[in-house]
Short mmCIF file of C-alpha atoms in Angstrom, two decimals:
data_model
loop_
_atom_site.label_atom_id
_atom_site.label_comp_id
_atom_site.label_asym_id
_atom_site.label_seq_id
_atom_site.Cartn_x
_atom_site.Cartn_y
_atom_site.Cartn_z
CA MET A 1 -11.86 -17.65 16.30
CA LYS A 2 -9.76 -19.84 14.08
CA VAL A 3 -12.17 -22.73 14.58
CA THR A 4 -15.11 -20.56 13.50
CA ILE A 5 -13.39 -19.48 10.26
CA ILE A 6 -12.53 -23.08 9.38
CA LEU A 7 -16.14 -24.17 9.94
CA LEU A 8 -17.43 -21.41 7.66
CA LEU A 9 -15.07 -22.44 4.83
CA LEU A 10 -16.09 -26.07 5.16
CA ALA A 11 -19.77 -25.07 4.98
CA GLN A 12 -19.24 -23.17 1.72
CA VAL A 13 -17.47 -26.17 0.19
CA SER A 14 -20.26 -28.51 1.20
CA TRP A 15 -22.88 -26.25 -0.42
CA ALA A 16 -21.14 -26.31 -3.80
CA GLY A 17 -22.20 -29.02 -6.28
CA PRO A 18 -19.96 -31.93 -7.14
CA PHE A 19 -17.29 -31.30 -9.80
CA GLN A 20 -18.09 -32.57 -13.34
CA GLN A 21 -15.67 -32.85 -16.26
CA ARG A 22 -16.92 -30.60 -19.10
CA GLY A 23 -15.89 -30.32 -22.72
CA LEU A 24 -15.74 -27.51 -25.23
CA PHE A 25 -19.12 -28.45 -26.69
CA ASP A 26 -20.80 -27.83 -23.32
CA PHE A 27 -19.45 -24.30 -23.14
CA MET A 28 -20.62 -23.62 -26.70
CA LEU A 29 -24.16 -24.66 -25.74
CA GLU A 30 -24.08 -22.31 -22.80
CA ASP A 31 -22.94 -19.44 -25.03
CA GLU A 32 -25.83 -20.08 -27.47
CA ALA A 33 -28.34 -20.20 -24.64
CA SER A 34 -27.08 -16.95 -23.18
CA GLY A 35 -26.87 -15.22 -26.55
CA ILE A 36 -23.15 -14.74 -26.19
CA GLY A 37 -21.01 -15.84 -29.07
CA PRO A 38 -18.93 -14.71 -32.03
CA GLU A 39 -20.61 -12.06 -34.17
CA LEU A 40 -21.58 -13.43 -37.57
CA PRO A 41 -21.76 -11.28 -40.72
CA ASP A 42 -25.19 -10.11 -41.79
CA ASP A 43 -26.29 -11.71 -45.10
CA ARG A 44 -27.75 -8.39 -46.16
CA ASP A 45 -24.33 -6.76 -46.04
CA PHE A 46 -22.57 -9.65 -47.77
CA GLU A 47 -21.49 -9.05 -51.36
CA PRO A 48 -19.85 -11.88 -53.29
CA PRO A 49 -16.55 -10.98 -54.91
CA LEU A 50 -16.87 -10.06 -58.57
CA GLY A 51 -14.97 -12.29 -60.96
CA PRO A 52 -13.83 -11.56 -64.52
CA VAL A 53 -16.63 -11.01 -67.05
CA CYS A 54 -16.61 -13.07 -70.24
CA PRO A 55 -16.34 -10.81 -73.33
CA PHE A 56 -19.42 -10.38 -75.50
CA ARG A 57 -20.02 -13.22 -77.98
CA CYS A 58 -17.15 -15.24 -76.48
CA GLN A 59 -17.08 -18.51 -74.57
CA CYS A 60 -15.13 -18.70 -71.32
CA HIS A 61 -14.04 -21.80 -69.42
CA LEU A 62 -11.58 -21.59 -66.55
CA ARG A 63 -8.59 -19.77 -68.01
CA VAL A 64 -9.59 -20.15 -71.67
CA VAL A 65 -11.40 -17.39 -73.59
CA GLN A 66 -12.58 -18.42 -77.06
CA CYS A 67 -13.72 -15.67 -79.41
CA SER A 68 -14.53 -16.06 -83.11
CA ASP A 69 -15.23 -13.61 -85.98
CA LEU A 70 -13.48 -9.51 -85.89
CA GLU A 71 -16.86 -7.38 -84.72
CA LEU A 72 -15.50 -3.85 -85.15
CA GLY A 73 -18.72 -1.91 -85.63
CA THR A 74 -19.48 1.49 -84.12
CA ASN A 75 -15.85 2.45 -83.69
CA PRO A 76 -14.20 5.66 -84.92
CA LEU A 77 -12.33 3.71 -87.60
CA LYS A 78 -11.05 5.26 -90.79
CA SER A 79 -9.72 3.49 -93.86
CA SER A 80 -6.23 4.60 -92.94
CA GLY A 81 -6.62 2.85 -89.60
CA ILE A 82 -6.95 -0.62 -91.18
CA GLU A 83 -3.64 -1.76 -92.60
CA ASN A 84 -3.50 -3.77 -95.80
CA GLY A 85 -3.58 -7.45 -94.85
CA ALA A 86 -4.51 -6.78 -91.23
CA PHE A 87 -6.66 -9.94 -91.22
CA GLN A 88 -4.49 -12.14 -93.41
CA GLY A 89 -3.04 -14.15 -90.54
CA MET A 90 -6.50 -15.39 -89.54
CA LYS A 91 -6.77 -18.32 -91.90
CA LYS A 92 -10.08 -19.64 -90.50
CA LEU A 93 -11.85 -16.31 -90.15
CA SER A 94 -15.33 -16.56 -91.70
CA TYR A 95 -17.14 -13.40 -90.55
CA ILE A 96 -16.17 -9.72 -90.43
CA ARG A 97 -18.45 -6.84 -89.52
CA ILE A 98 -17.20 -3.26 -89.68
CA ALA A 99 -20.40 -1.21 -89.64
CA ASP A 100 -21.25 2.37 -88.72
CA THR A 101 -17.68 3.67 -88.93
CA ASN A 102 -15.87 6.26 -91.05
CA ILE A 103 -14.17 3.95 -93.55
CA THR A 104 -14.44 5.12 -97.16
CA SER A 105 -13.34 1.96 -98.96
CA ILE A 106 -13.44 -1.81 -98.63
CA PRO A 107 -10.39 -2.99 -96.61
CA GLN A 108 -7.64 -4.52 -98.75
CA GLY A 109 -6.16 -7.98 -98.31
CA LEU A 110 -9.10 -9.69 -96.62
CA PRO A 111 -8.65 -13.41 -95.84
CA PRO A 112 -9.99 -15.82 -98.50
CA SER A 113 -11.74 -17.86 -95.78
CA LEU A 114 -14.44 -15.20 -95.37
CA THR A 115 -18.02 -16.29 -95.99
CA GLU A 116 -19.70 -13.08 -94.72
CA LEU A 117 -18.54 -9.48 -94.96
CA HIS A 118 -20.72 -6.74 -93.49
CA LEU A 119 -19.70 -3.13 -94.18
CA ASP A 120 -23.06 -1.42 -93.75
CA GLY A 121 -23.49 2.15 -92.57
CA ASN A 122 -20.08 3.47 -93.59
CA LYS A 123 -18.88 6.10 -96.06
CA ILE A 124 -17.79 3.81 -98.89
CA SER A 125 -18.23 5.52 -102.26
CA ARG A 126 -17.01 2.85 -104.64
CA VAL A 127 -16.65 -0.93 -104.97
CA ASP A 128 -13.44 -1.70 -106.83
CA ALA A 129 -12.60 -5.13 -108.14
CA ALA A 130 -9.23 -5.30 -106.39
CA SER A 131 -10.80 -5.07 -102.93
CA LEU A 132 -12.79 -8.27 -103.50
CA LYS A 133 -10.03 -10.22 -105.21
CA GLY A 134 -9.46 -13.68 -103.75
CA LEU A 135 -12.72 -13.85 -101.78
CA ASN A 136 -13.73 -17.12 -103.43
CA ASN A 137 -15.73 -18.34 -100.42
CA LEU A 138 -17.70 -15.16 -99.80
CA ALA A 139 -21.43 -15.91 -99.73
CA LYS A 140 -22.89 -12.70 -98.27
CA LEU A 141 -21.76 -9.12 -98.88
CA GLY A 142 -23.46 -6.29 -97.01
CA LEU A 143 -22.85 -2.75 -98.27
CA SER A 144 -26.14 -1.08 -97.37
CA PHE A 145 -26.35 2.54 -96.20
CA ASN A 146 -23.14 3.80 -97.77
CA SER A 147 -22.52 6.37 -100.52
CA ILE A 148 -21.69 3.90 -103.30
CA SER A 149 -22.25 5.27 -106.78
CA THR A 150 -20.08 2.85 -108.77
CA VAL A 151 -19.43 -0.89 -108.78
CA ASP A 152 -16.44 -1.64 -110.99
CA ASN A 153 -16.76 -4.25 -113.73
CA GLY A 154 -15.31 -7.54 -112.60
CA SER A 155 -16.06 -6.97 -108.92
CA LEU A 156 -18.64 -9.75 -108.73
CA ALA A 157 -16.43 -12.10 -110.75
CA ASN A 158 -14.01 -12.07 -107.82
CA THR A 159 -16.72 -13.50 -105.57
CA PRO A 160 -17.84 -16.57 -107.58
CA HIS A 161 -19.83 -18.14 -104.72
CA LEU A 162 -21.69 -15.01 -103.65
CA ARG A 163 -25.36 -15.63 -102.87
CA GLU A 164 -26.50 -12.36 -101.27
CA LEU A 165 -25.60 -8.81 -102.27
CA HIS A 166 -26.97 -5.88 -100.26
CA LEU A 167 -26.48 -2.53 -102.00
CA ASP A 168 -29.65 -0.78 -100.88
CA ASN A 169 -29.65 2.81 -99.62
CA ASN A 170 -26.73 3.99 -101.73
CA LYS A 171 -26.27 6.29 -104.74
CA LEU A 172 -26.20 3.81 -107.60
CA THR A 173 -27.49 5.04 -110.95
CA ARG A 174 -27.49 1.64 -112.67
CA VAL A 175 -27.66 -2.06 -111.86
CA PRO A 176 -24.17 -3.40 -111.05
CA GLY A 177 -22.57 -5.30 -113.91
CA GLY A 178 -21.89 -9.00 -113.69
CA LEU A 179 -25.16 -10.18 -112.13
CA ALA A 180 -26.30 -11.94 -115.30
CA GLU A 181 -23.10 -13.98 -115.52
CA HIS A 182 -23.00 -14.88 -111.84
CA LYS A 183 -24.09 -18.49 -111.28
CA TYR A 184 -25.03 -18.54 -107.62
CA ILE A 185 -26.32 -15.13 -106.60
CA GLN A 186 -29.94 -15.32 -105.47
CA VAL A 187 -30.64 -12.18 -103.42
CA VAL A 188 -29.93 -8.63 -104.63
CA TYR A 189 -31.08 -5.58 -102.68
CA LEU A 190 -30.98 -2.39 -104.75
CA HIS A 191 -33.84 -0.36 -103.26
CA ASN A 192 -33.45 3.28 -102.28
CA ASN A 193 -30.88 4.18 -104.92
CA ASN A 194 -30.91 6.46 -108.00
CA ILE A 195 -31.37 3.74 -110.63
CA SER A 196 -33.37 5.15 -113.52
CA VAL A 197 -32.96 2.38 -116.14
CA VAL A 198 -33.04 -1.43 -115.92
CA GLY A 199 -31.78 -3.27 -119.00
CA SER A 200 -33.12 -6.59 -120.24
CA SER A 201 -29.75 -8.27 -119.61
CA ASP A 202 -28.94 -6.75 -116.23
CA PHE A 203 -30.07 -9.75 -114.16
CA CYS A 204 -30.36 -12.78 -116.43
CA PRO A 205 -28.13 -14.30 -119.12
CA PRO A 206 -29.36 -14.08 -122.71
CA GLY A 207 -29.82 -17.82 -123.18
CA HIS A 208 -32.23 -20.04 -121.27
CA ASN A 209 -29.81 -22.97 -121.20
CA THR A 210 -27.19 -21.13 -119.14
CA LYS A 211 -26.80 -22.60 -115.67
CA LYS A 212 -27.80 -20.01 -113.11
CA ALA A 213 -29.53 -20.14 -109.73
CA SER A 214 -32.98 -18.59 -109.68
CA TYR A 215 -33.38 -15.34 -107.79
CA SER A 216 -35.33 -15.58 -104.54
CA GLY A 217 -35.27 -11.85 -103.85
CA VAL A 218 -34.67 -8.76 -106.02
CA SER A 219 -35.65 -5.36 -104.60
CA LEU A 220 -35.81 -2.29 -106.85
CA PHE A 221 -38.45 -0.19 -105.14
CA SER A 222 -37.81 3.46 -104.27
CA ASN A 223 -35.76 4.07 -107.42
CA PRO A 224 -36.62 6.59 -110.17
CA VAL A 225 -37.01 3.81 -112.73
CA GLN A 226 -40.54 3.48 -114.08
CA TYR A 227 -41.39 -0.12 -113.36
CA TRP A 228 -43.91 -0.34 -116.22
CA GLU A 229 -41.06 0.41 -118.63
CA ILE A 230 -39.06 -2.64 -117.55
CA GLN A 231 -39.25 -5.39 -120.18
CA PRO A 232 -40.92 -8.63 -119.01
CA SER A 233 -37.94 -10.62 -120.27
CA THR A 234 -35.67 -8.81 -117.81
CA PHE A 235 -36.53 -11.35 -115.12
CA ARG A 236 -36.75 -14.44 -117.31
CA CYS A 237 -34.53 -16.40 -114.89
CA VAL A 238 -36.85 -15.69 -111.95
CA TYR A 239 -39.38 -18.46 -111.42
CA VAL A 240 -41.34 -16.93 -108.52
CA ARG A 241 -42.98 -13.62 -109.35
CA SER A 242 -43.16 -12.54 -105.70
CA ALA A 243 -39.37 -12.52 -105.58
CA ILE A 244 -39.34 -9.23 -107.51
CA GLN A 245 -40.13 -6.09 -105.50
CA LEU A 246 -40.85 -3.00 -107.58
CA GLY A 247 -42.50 0.25 -106.66
CA ASN A 248 -42.78 3.93 -107.33
CA TYR A 249 -39.98 6.31 -106.58
CA LYS A 250 -40.59 8.35 -103.44
#
């Protein structure tokens, strides 16, 4: 009996194949062939992690966020919410836009480095000379779509390098003073106001030898002034007739 059992065990050993040394790579191939292996994530369910978003109109690089100019439009700002000199520490600031808010006056103590100031679509009722004092580099002033009825004398003298003035869609009854004496202003938008009279010295100096840049755009349409009553000499410092836009009052 014992001999029979021994013979059977020897037979099973002889039927088995010879032993071969196998590595990890061989077992991995077997797993791939049999379809058995670690479960991989489905690409359709994979969502990359969201990183920080660079703020609008800024430039981002690694841990540095560079933003220029104080865009404050479409905020529930009031004049009392902007402290006097709030921007004074920004010595290189060149552009400020505070549009479509509830401010009723031009902010005080603006930095002298400004070249553009946009205050359109607010509730400003008056332009006072003190608010523009020291803005020697200002080239463009946007005050459209406010409720401005008065521009104080001397306001434009505080902006000696102004080239564009937008005062359209306000409540002005006359052309702002100081345009004739201003050397560099070239574009003046005054349409959609309540201007009923335009004087012969409102835009140009009395003498022809006075140094003054020629206007490239003056809009007076949609005012109650009768354009045929405006004296031809009113625009004697305008060298391109198409620069003047007149029209009937709606």
